[in-house]
Amino acid sequence: ILNVEQSPQSLHVQEGDSTNFTCSFPSSNFYALHWYRWETAKSPEALFVMTLNGDEKKKGRISATLNTKEGYSYLYIKGSQPEDSATYLCASPTSGTYKYIFGTGTRLKVLA
Amino acid sequence: NAGVTQTPKFQVLKTGQSMTLQCAQDMNHEYMSWYRQDPGMGLRLIHYSVGAGITDQGEVPNGYNVSRSTTEDFPLRLLSAAPSQTSVYFCASSYSGSLSSYEQYFGPGTRLTVT
């Protein structure tokens, strides 16, 4: 089974700070890497789907990069706002299958 | 579009009872999946389907059955509920299971308690 790991588990930042967190995955037989945002009492919502080494995606103040050779992806949030408070999940399919494995998430709390 | 819908939202079962969690999507998605979410464990895949009539096991399939008779519906059956199956269950769908990848759309979840 593929191991998808995320760090840190949680972090608190002040409003206006920029922050980033990491998703790591085995680099062999890579297919895709998904990022999801999961607010409390809601369902996960997709942020990015990344497939190519060197991919960089952006949505507003949130961006992500992908390094498939070394097996990691970074998610960046610029100028964090309280509404960015959520758990951020990454997921990747197990090599050669349709089985997506999720990391345990990074729980972000932005303090006003 | 209603997206992905799940019923019920909450359920309490006694050990040994059986029940079916319903999941439906109206986006004509090929791929559907069931996850359970437990504290500290993240989302774990129970079963998935890449199209009507095709299902396969995920990471934690024991104690659960699925079927996919239509594109729209993907029910999850608990055969004989156990306290270890107390969890929040999410159904998700995506346009395709293709490994070139499409994002998954999640339903609102079903909170199940087994006493």
mmCIF file with all atom_site columns, N, CA, C and O in Angstrom, chain A residues 18-58:
data_model
loop_
_atom_site.group_PDB
_atom_site.id
_atom_site.type_symbol
_atom_site.label_atom_id
_atom_site.label_alt_id
_atom_site.label_comp_id
_atom_site.label_asym_id
_atom_site.label_entity_id
_atom_site.label_seq_id
_atom_site.pdbx_PDB_ins_code
_atom_site.Cartn_x
_atom_site.Cartn_y
_atom_site.Cartn_z
_atom_site.occupancy
_atom_site.B_iso_or_equiv
_atom_site.pdbx_formal_charge
_atom_site.auth_seq_id
_atom_site.auth_comp_id
_atom_site.auth_asym_id
_atom_site.auth_atom_id
_atom_site.pdbx_PDB_model_num
ATOM 1   N N  . SER A 1 18 ? 2.017   34.103 5.627   1.00 0.00 ? 18 SER A N  1
ATOM 2   C CA . SER A 1 18 ? 2.030   33.081 4.577   1.00 0.00 ? 18 SER A CA 1
ATOM 3   C C  . SER A 1 18 ? 2.511   31.775 5.183   1.00 0.00 ? 18 SER A C  1
ATOM 4   O O  . SER A 1 18 ? 3.294   31.775 6.144   1.00 0.00 ? 18 SER A O  1
ATOM 5   N N  . THR A 1 19 ? 2.058   30.681 4.640   1.00 0.00 ? 19 THR A N  1
ATOM 6   C CA . THR A 1 19 ? 2.403   29.387 5.216   1.00 0.00 ? 19 THR A CA 1
ATOM 7   C C  . THR A 1 19 ? 2.495   28.335 4.121   1.00 0.00 ? 19 THR A C  1
ATOM 8   O O  . THR A 1 19 ? 2.035   28.549 2.991   1.00 0.00 ? 19 THR A O  1
ATOM 9   N N  . ASN A 1 20 ? 3.091   27.217 4.455   1.00 0.00 ? 20 ASN A N  1
ATOM 10  C CA . ASN A 1 20 ? 3.127   26.116 3.496   1.00 0.00 ? 20 ASN A CA 1
ATOM 11  C C  . ASN A 1 20 ? 3.207   24.804 4.242   1.00 0.00 ? 20 ASN A C  1
ATOM 12  O O  . ASN A 1 20 ? 3.644   24.749 5.397   1.00 0.00 ? 20 ASN A O  1
ATOM 13  N N  . PHE A 1 21 ? 2.732   23.763 3.585   1.00 0.00 ? 21 PHE A N  1
ATOM 14  C CA . PHE A 1 21 ? 2.848   22.435 4.160   1.00 0.00 ? 21 PHE A CA 1
ATOM 15  C C  . PHE A 1 21 ? 3.124   21.423 3.061   1.00 0.00 ? 21 PHE A C  1
ATOM 16  O O  . PHE A 1 21 ? 3.049   21.729 1.875   1.00 0.00 ? 21 PHE A O  1
ATOM 17  N N  . THR A 1 22 ? 3.472   20.215 3.501   1.00 0.00 ? 22 THR A N  1
ATOM 18  C CA . THR A 1 22 ? 4.074   19.235 2.607   1.00 0.00 ? 22 THR A CA 1
ATOM 19  C C  . THR A 1 22 ? 3.250   17.961 2.511   1.00 0.00 ? 22 THR A C  1
ATOM 20  O O  . THR A 1 22 ? 2.651   17.508 3.502   1.00 0.00 ? 22 THR A O  1
ATOM 21  N N  . CYS A 1 23 ? 3.231   17.405 1.315   1.00 0.00 ? 23 CYS A N  1
ATOM 22  C CA . CYS A 1 23 ? 2.684   16.064 1.094   1.00 0.00 ? 23 CYS A CA 1
ATOM 23  C C  . CYS A 1 23 ? 3.794   15.246 0.447   1.00 0.00 ? 23 CYS A C  1
ATOM 24  O O  . CYS A 1 23 ? 4.349   15.662 -0.569  1.00 0.00 ? 23 CYS A O  1
ATOM 25  N N  . SER A 1 24 ? 4.112   14.097 1.013   1.00 0.00 ? 24 SER A N  1
ATOM 26  C CA . SER A 1 24 ? 5.139   13.249 0.406   1.00 0.00 ? 24 SER A CA 1
ATOM 27  C C  . SER A 1 24 ? 4.544   11.904 0.019   1.00 0.00 ? 24 SER A C  1
ATOM 28  O O  . SER A 1 24 ? 3.622   11.408 0.673   1.00 0.00 ? 24 SER A O  1
ATOM 29  N N  . PHE A 1 25 ? 5.071   11.334 -1.040  1.00 0.00 ? 25 PHE A N  1
ATOM 30  C CA . PHE A 1 25 ? 4.531   10.097 -1.603  1.00 0.00 ? 25 PHE A CA 1
ATOM 31  C C  . PHE A 1 25 ? 5.678   9.361  -2.280  1.00 0.00 ? 25 PHE A C  1
ATOM 32  O O  . PHE A 1 25 ? 6.678   9.964  -2.657  1.00 0.00 ? 25 PHE A O  1
ATOM 33  N N  . PRO A 1 26 ? 5.564   8.039  -2.440  1.00 0.00 ? 26 PRO A N  1
ATOM 34  C CA . PRO A 1 26 ? 6.619   7.306  -3.150  1.00 0.00 ? 26 PRO A CA 1
ATOM 35  C C  . PRO A 1 26 ? 6.745   7.812  -4.578  1.00 0.00 ? 26 PRO A C  1
ATOM 36  O O  . PRO A 1 26 ? 5.748   7.991  -5.281  1.00 0.00 ? 26 PRO A O  1
ATOM 37  N N  . SER A 1 27 ? 7.956   8.052  -5.016  1.00 0.00 ? 27 SER A N  1
ATOM 38  C CA . SER A 1 27 ? 8.164   8.658  -6.328  1.00 0.00 ? 27 SER A CA 1
ATOM 39  C C  . SER A 1 27 ? 8.084   7.652  -7.482  1.00 0.00 ? 27 SER A C  1
ATOM 40  O O  . SER A 1 27 ? 7.920   8.053  -8.636  1.00 0.00 ? 27 SER A O  1
ATOM 41  N N  . SER A 1 28 ? 8.161   6.356  -7.171  1.00 0.00 ? 28 SER A N  1
ATOM 42  C CA . SER A 1 28 ? 8.098   5.376  -8.254  1.00 0.00 ? 28 SER A CA 1
ATOM 43  C C  . SER A 1 28 ? 6.652   5.203  -8.721  1.00 0.00 ? 28 SER A C  1
ATOM 44  O O  . SER A 1 28 ? 5.728   5.224  -7.924  1.00 0.00 ? 28 SER A O  1
ATOM 45  N N  . ASN A 1 29 ? 6.454   5.042  -10.022 1.00 0.00 ? 29 ASN A N  1
ATOM 46  C CA . ASN A 1 29 ? 5.121   4.807  -10.610 1.00 0.00 ? 29 ASN A CA 1
ATOM 47  C C  . ASN A 1 29 ? 4.100   5.868  -10.208 1.00 0.00 ? 29 ASN A C  1
ATOM 48  O O  . ASN A 1 29 ? 2.964   5.556  -9.885  1.00 0.00 ? 29 ASN A O  1
ATOM 49  N N  . PHE A 1 30 ? 4.516   7.111  -10.234 1.00 0.00 ? 30 PHE A N  1
ATOM 50  C CA . PHE A 1 30 ? 3.608   8.200  -9.887  1.00 0.00 ? 30 PHE A CA 1
ATOM 51  C C  . PHE A 1 30 ? 2.580   8.392  -10.994 1.00 0.00 ? 30 PHE A C  1
ATOM 52  O O  . PHE A 1 30 ? 2.899   8.315  -12.183 1.00 0.00 ? 30 PHE A O  1
ATOM 53  N N  . TYR A 1 31 ? 1.326   8.672  -10.582 1.00 0.00 ? 31 TYR A N  1
ATOM 54  C CA . TYR A 1 31 ? 0.289   8.964  -11.564 1.00 0.00 ? 31 TYR A CA 1
ATOM 55  C C  . TYR A 1 31 ? -0.314  10.345 -11.375 1.00 0.00 ? 31 TYR A C  1
ATOM 56  O O  . TYR A 1 31 ? -0.486  11.105 -12.324 1.00 0.00 ? 31 TYR A O  1
ATOM 57  N N  . ALA A 1 32 ? -0.702  10.671 -10.150 1.00 0.00 ? 32 ALA A N  1
ATOM 58  C CA . ALA A 1 32 ? -1.359  11.955 -9.925  1.00 0.00 ? 32 ALA A CA 1
ATOM 59  C C  . ALA A 1 32 ? -1.344  12.278 -8.444  1.00 0.00 ? 32 ALA A C  1
ATOM 60  O O  . ALA A 1 32 ? -1.197  11.396 -7.591  1.00 0.00 ? 32 ALA A O  1
ATOM 61  N N  . LEU A 1 33 ? -1.505  13.549 -8.146  1.00 0.00 ? 33 LEU A N  1
ATOM 62  C CA . LEU A 1 33 ? -1.553  14.017 -6.771  1.00 0.00 ? 33 LEU A CA 1
ATOM 63  C C  . LEU A 1 33 ? -2.696  15.018 -6.677  1.00 0.00 ? 33 LEU A C  1
ATOM 64  O O  . LEU A 1 33 ? -2.776  15.958 -7.480  1.00 0.00 ? 33 LEU A O  1
ATOM 65  N N  . HIS A 1 34 ? -3.597  14.769 -5.720  1.00 0.00 ? 34 HIS A N  1
ATOM 66  C CA . HIS A 1 34 ? -4.739  15.662 -5.531  1.00 0.00 ? 34 HIS A CA 1
ATOM 67  C C  . HIS A 1 34 ? -4.580  16.412 -4.211  1.00 0.00 ? 34 HIS A C  1
ATOM 68  O O  . HIS A 1 34 ? -4.113  15.832 -3.221  1.00 0.00 ? 34 HIS A O  1
ATOM 69  N N  . TRP A 1 35 ? -5.004  17.662 -4.192  1.00 0.00 ? 35 TRP A N  1
ATOM 70  C CA . TRP A 1 35 ? -5.138  18.419 -2.953  1.00 0.00 ? 35 TRP A CA 1
ATOM 71  C C  . TRP A 1 35 ? -6.620  18.743 -2.733  1.00 0.00 ? 35 TRP A C  1
ATOM 72  O O  . TRP A 1 35 ? -7.314  19.170 -3.670  1.00 0.00 ? 35 TRP A O  1
ATOM 73  N N  . TYR A 1 36 ? -7.052  18.563 -1.481  1.00 0.00 ? 36 TYR A N  1
ATOM 74  C CA . TYR A 1 36 ? -8.431  18.877 -1.107  1.00 0.00 ? 36 TYR A CA 1
ATOM 75  C C  . TYR A 1 36 ? -8.427  19.785 0.116   1.00 0.00 ? 36 TYR A C  1
ATOM 76  O O  . TYR A 1 36 ? -7.543  19.686 0.981   1.00 0.00 ? 36 TYR A O  1
ATOM 77  N N  . ARG A 1 37 ? -9.454  20.596 0.196   1.00 0.00 ? 37 ARG A N  1
ATOM 78  C CA . ARG A 1 37 ? -9.672  21.458 1.348   1.00 0.00 ? 37 ARG A CA 1
ATOM 79  C C  . ARG A 1 37 ? -10.921 20.967 2.058   1.00 0.00 ? 37 ARG A C  1
ATOM 80  O O  . ARG A 1 37 ? -11.966 20.756 1.428   1.00 0.00 ? 37 ARG A O  1
ATOM 81  N N  . TRP A 1 38 ? -10.818 20.790 3.389   1.00 0.00 ? 38 TRP A N  1
ATOM 82  C CA . TRP A 1 38 ? -11.904 20.196 4.138   1.00 0.00 ? 38 TRP A CA 1
ATOM 83  C C  . TRP A 1 38 ? -12.212 21.063 5.338   1.00 0.00 ? 38 TRP A C  1
ATOM 84  O O  . TRP A 1 38 ? -11.491 21.058 6.331   1.00 0.00 ? 38 TRP A O  1
ATOM 85  N N  . GLU A 1 39 ? -13.327 21.799 5.231   1.00 0.00 ? 39 GLU A N  1
ATOM 86  C CA . GLU A 1 39 ? -13.765 22.634 6.339   1.00 0.00 ? 39 GLU A CA 1
ATOM 87  C C  . GLU A 1 39 ? -14.580 21.804 7.316   1.00 0.00 ? 39 GLU A C  1
ATOM 88  O O  . GLU A 1 39 ? -15.279 20.857 6.927   1.00 0.00 ? 39 GLU A O  1
ATOM 89  N N  . THR A 1 40 ? -14.528 22.195 8.560   1.00 0.00 ? 40 THR A N  1
ATOM 90  C CA . THR A 1 40 ? -15.267 21.492 9.613   1.00 0.00 ? 40 THR A CA 1
ATOM 91  C C  . THR A 1 40 ? -16.746 21.431 9.256   1.00 0.00 ? 40 THR A C  1
ATOM 92  O O  . THR A 1 40 ? -17.322 22.420 8.795   1.00 0.00 ? 40 THR A O  1
ATOM 93  N N  . ALA A 1 41 ? -17.350 20.269 9.457   1.00 0.00 ? 41 ALA A N  1
ATOM 94  C CA . ALA A 1 41 ? -18.779 20.021 9.223   1.00 0.00 ? 41 ALA A CA 1
ATOM 95  C C  . ALA A 1 41 ? -19.158 20.090 7.741   1.00 0.00 ? 41 ALA A C  1
ATOM 96  O O  . ALA A 1 41 ? -20.348 20.123 7.418   1.00 0.00 ? 41 ALA A O  1
ATOM 97  N N  . LYS A 1 42 ? -18.180 20.092 6.871   1.00 0.00 ? 42 LYS A N  1
ATOM 98  C CA . LYS A 1 42 ? -18.465 20.044 5.438   1.00 0.00 ? 42 LYS A CA 1
ATOM 99  C C  . LYS A 1 42 ? -17.770 18.829 4.830   1.00 0.00 ? 42 LYS A C  1
ATOM 100 O O  . LYS A 1 42 ? -17.235 17.986 5.545   1.00 0.00 ? 42 LYS A O  1
ATOM 101 N N  . SER A 1 43 ? -17.804 18.752 3.508   1.00 0.00 ? 43 SER A N  1
ATOM 102 C CA . SER A 1 43 ? -17.153 17.650 2.795   1.00 0.00 ? 43 SER A CA 1
ATOM 103 C C  . SER A 1 43 ? -15.883 18.168 2.134   1.00 0.00 ? 43 SER A C  1
ATOM 104 O O  . SER A 1 43 ? -15.784 19.357 1.830   1.00 0.00 ? 43 SER A O  1
ATOM 105 N N  . PRO A 1 44 ? -14.917 17.287 1.892   1.00 0.00 ? 44 PRO A N  1
ATOM 106 C CA . PRO A 1 44 ? -13.714 17.731 1.179   1.00 0.00 ? 44 PRO A CA 1
ATOM 107 C C  . PRO A 1 44 ? -14.056 18.273 -0.206  1.00 0.00 ? 44 PRO A C  1
ATOM 108 O O  . PRO A 1 44 ? -14.927 17.742 -0.893  1.00 0.00 ? 44 PRO A O  1
ATOM 109 N N  . GLU A 1 45 ? -13.347 19.347 -0.587  1.00 0.00 ? 45 GLU A N  1
ATOM 110 C CA . GLU A 1 45 ? -13.521 19.930 -1.926  1.00 0.00 ? 45 GLU A CA 1
ATOM 111 C C  . GLU A 1 45 ? -12.165 20.005 -2.604  1.00 0.00 ? 45 GLU A C  1
ATOM 112 O O  . GLU A 1 45 ? -11.175 20.387 -1.985  1.00 0.00 ? 45 GLU A O  1
ATOM 113 N N  . ALA A 1 46 ? -12.151 19.659 -3.879  1.00 0.00 ? 46 ALA A N  1
ATOM 114 C CA . ALA A 1 46 ? -10.887 19.614 -4.607  1.00 0.00 ? 46 ALA A CA 1
ATOM 115 C C  . ALA A 1 46 ? -10.305 21.009 -4.791  1.00 0.00 ? 46 ALA A C  1
ATOM 116 O O  . ALA A 1 46 ? -11.017 21.969 -5.101  1.00 0.00 ? 46 ALA A O  1
ATOM 117 N N  . LEU A 1 47 ? -9.000  21.116 -4.575  1.00 0.00 ? 47 LEU A N  1
ATOM 118 C CA . LEU A 1 47 ? -8.267  22.342 -4.880  1.00 0.00 ? 47 LEU A CA 1
ATOM 119 C C  . LEU A 1 47 ? -7.508  22.176 -6.196  1.00 0.00 ? 47 LEU A C  1
ATOM 120 O O  . LEU A 1 47 ? -7.634  22.981 -7.109  1.00 0.00 ? 47 LEU A O  1
ATOM 121 N N  . PHE A 1 48 ? -6.671  21.136 -6.248  1.00 0.00 ? 48 PHE A N  1
ATOM 122 C CA . PHE A 1 48 ? -5.811  20.940 -7.410  1.00 0.00 ? 48 PHE A CA 1
ATOM 123 C C  . PHE A 1 48 ? -5.682  19.457 -7.732  1.00 0.00 ? 48 PHE A C  1
ATOM 124 O O  . PHE A 1 48 ? -5.693  18.623 -6.841  1.00 0.00 ? 48 PHE A O  1
ATOM 125 N N  . VAL A 1 49 ? -5.515  19.178 -9.029  1.00 0.00 ? 49 VAL A N  1
ATOM 126 C CA . VAL A 1 49 ? -5.087  17.866 -9.490  1.00 0.00 ? 49 VAL A CA 1
ATOM 127 C C  . VAL A 1 49 ? -3.792  18.082 -10.257 1.00 0.00 ? 49 VAL A C  1
ATOM 128 O O  . VAL A 1 49 ? -3.751  18.884 -11.190 1.00 0.00 ? 49 VAL A O  1
ATOM 129 N N  . MET A 1 50 ? -2.742  17.386 -9.851  1.00 0.00 ? 50 MET A N  1
ATOM 130 C CA . MET A 1 50 ? -1.425  17.620 -10.437 1.00 0.00 ? 50 MET A CA 1
ATOM 131 C C  . MET A 1 50 ? -0.894  16.307 -10.982 1.00 0.00 ? 50 MET A C  1
ATOM 132 O O  . MET A 1 50 ? -0.971  15.273 -10.309 1.00 0.00 ? 50 MET A O  1
ATOM 133 N N  . THR A 1 51 ? -0.350  16.358 -12.184 1.00 0.00 ? 51 THR A N  1
ATOM 134 C CA . THR A 1 51 ? 0.091   15.113 -12.818 1.00 0.00 ? 51 THR A CA 1
ATOM 135 C C  . THR A 1 51 ? 1.522   15.167 -13.345 1.00 0.00 ? 51 THR A C  1
ATOM 136 O O  . THR A 1 51 ? 2.138   14.126 -13.519 1.00 0.00 ? 51 THR A O  1
ATOM 137 N N  . LEU A 1 52 ? 2.050   16.344 -13.622 1.00 0.00 ? 52 LEU A N  1
ATOM 138 C CA . LEU A 1 52 ? 3.360   16.420 -14.268 1.00 0.00 ? 52 LEU A CA 1
ATOM 139 C C  . LEU A 1 52 ? 4.417   16.969 -13.326 1.00 0.00 ? 52 LEU A C  1
ATOM 140 O O  . LEU A 1 52 ? 4.164   17.923 -12.571 1.00 0.00 ? 52 LEU A O  1
ATOM 141 N N  . ASN A 1 53 ? 5.611   16.404 -13.408 1.00 0.00 ? 53 ASN A N  1
ATOM 142 C CA . ASN A 1 53 ? 6.725   16.917 -12.610 1.00 0.00 ? 53 ASN A CA 1
ATOM 143 C C  . ASN A 1 53 ? 6.932   18.391 -12.934 1.00 0.00 ? 53 ASN A C  1
ATOM 144 O O  . ASN A 1 53 ? 6.940   18.788 -14.104 1.00 0.00 ? 53 ASN A O  1
ATOM 145 N N  . GLY A 1 54 ? 7.061   19.205 -11.894 1.00 0.00 ? 54 GLY A N  1
ATOM 146 C CA . GLY A 1 54 ? 7.248   20.625 -12.115 1.00 0.00 ? 54 GLY A CA 1
ATOM 147 C C  . GLY A 1 54 ? 5.952   21.405 -12.221 1.00 0.00 ? 54 GLY A C  1
ATOM 148 O O  . GLY A 1 54 ? 5.964   22.636 -12.319 1.00 0.00 ? 54 GLY A O  1
ATOM 149 N N  . ASP A 1 55 ? 4.807   20.678 -12.197 1.00 0.00 ? 55 ASP A N  1
ATOM 150 C CA . ASP A 1 55 ? 3.500   21.344 -12.213 1.00 0.00 ? 55 ASP A CA 1
ATOM 151 C C  . ASP A 1 55 ? 3.441   22.397 -11.121 1.00 0.00 ? 55 ASP A C  1
ATOM 152 O O  . ASP A 1 55 ? 3.937   22.204 -10.011 1.00 0.00 ? 55 ASP A O  1
ATOM 153 N N  . GLU A 1 56 ? 2.829   23.522 -11.463 1.00 0.00 ? 56 GLU A N  1
ATOM 154 C CA . GLU A 1 56 ? 2.538   24.533 -10.472 1.00 0.00 ? 56 GLU A CA 1
ATOM 155 C C  . GLU A 1 56 ? 1.125   25.027 -10.753 1.00 0.00 ? 56 GLU A C  1
ATOM 156 O O  . GLU A 1 56 ? 0.817   25.431 -11.873 1.00 0.00 ? 56 GLU A O  1
ATOM 157 N N  . LYS A 1 57 ? 0.266   24.946 -9.727  1.00 0.00 ? 57 LYS A N  1
ATOM 158 C CA . LYS A 1 57 ? -1.122  25.359 -9.913  1.00 0.00 ? 57 LYS A CA 1
ATOM 159 C C  . LYS A 1 57 ? -1.437  26.468 -8.917  1.00 0.00 ? 57 LYS A C  1
ATOM 160 O O  . LYS A 1 57 ? -0.860  26.514 -7.834  1.00 0.00 ? 57 LYS A O  1
ATOM 161 N N  . LYS A 1 58 ? -2.384  27.321 -9.294  1.00 0.00 ? 58 LYS A N  1
ATOM 162 C CA . LYS A 1 58 ? -2.725  28.445 -8.428  1.00 0.00 ? 58 LYS A CA 1
ATOM 163 C C  . LYS A 1 58 ? -4.219  28.695 -8.462  1.00 0.00 ? 58 LYS A C  1
ATOM 164 O O  . LYS A 1 58 ? -4.848  28.639 -9.530  1.00 0.00 ? 58 LYS A O  1
#
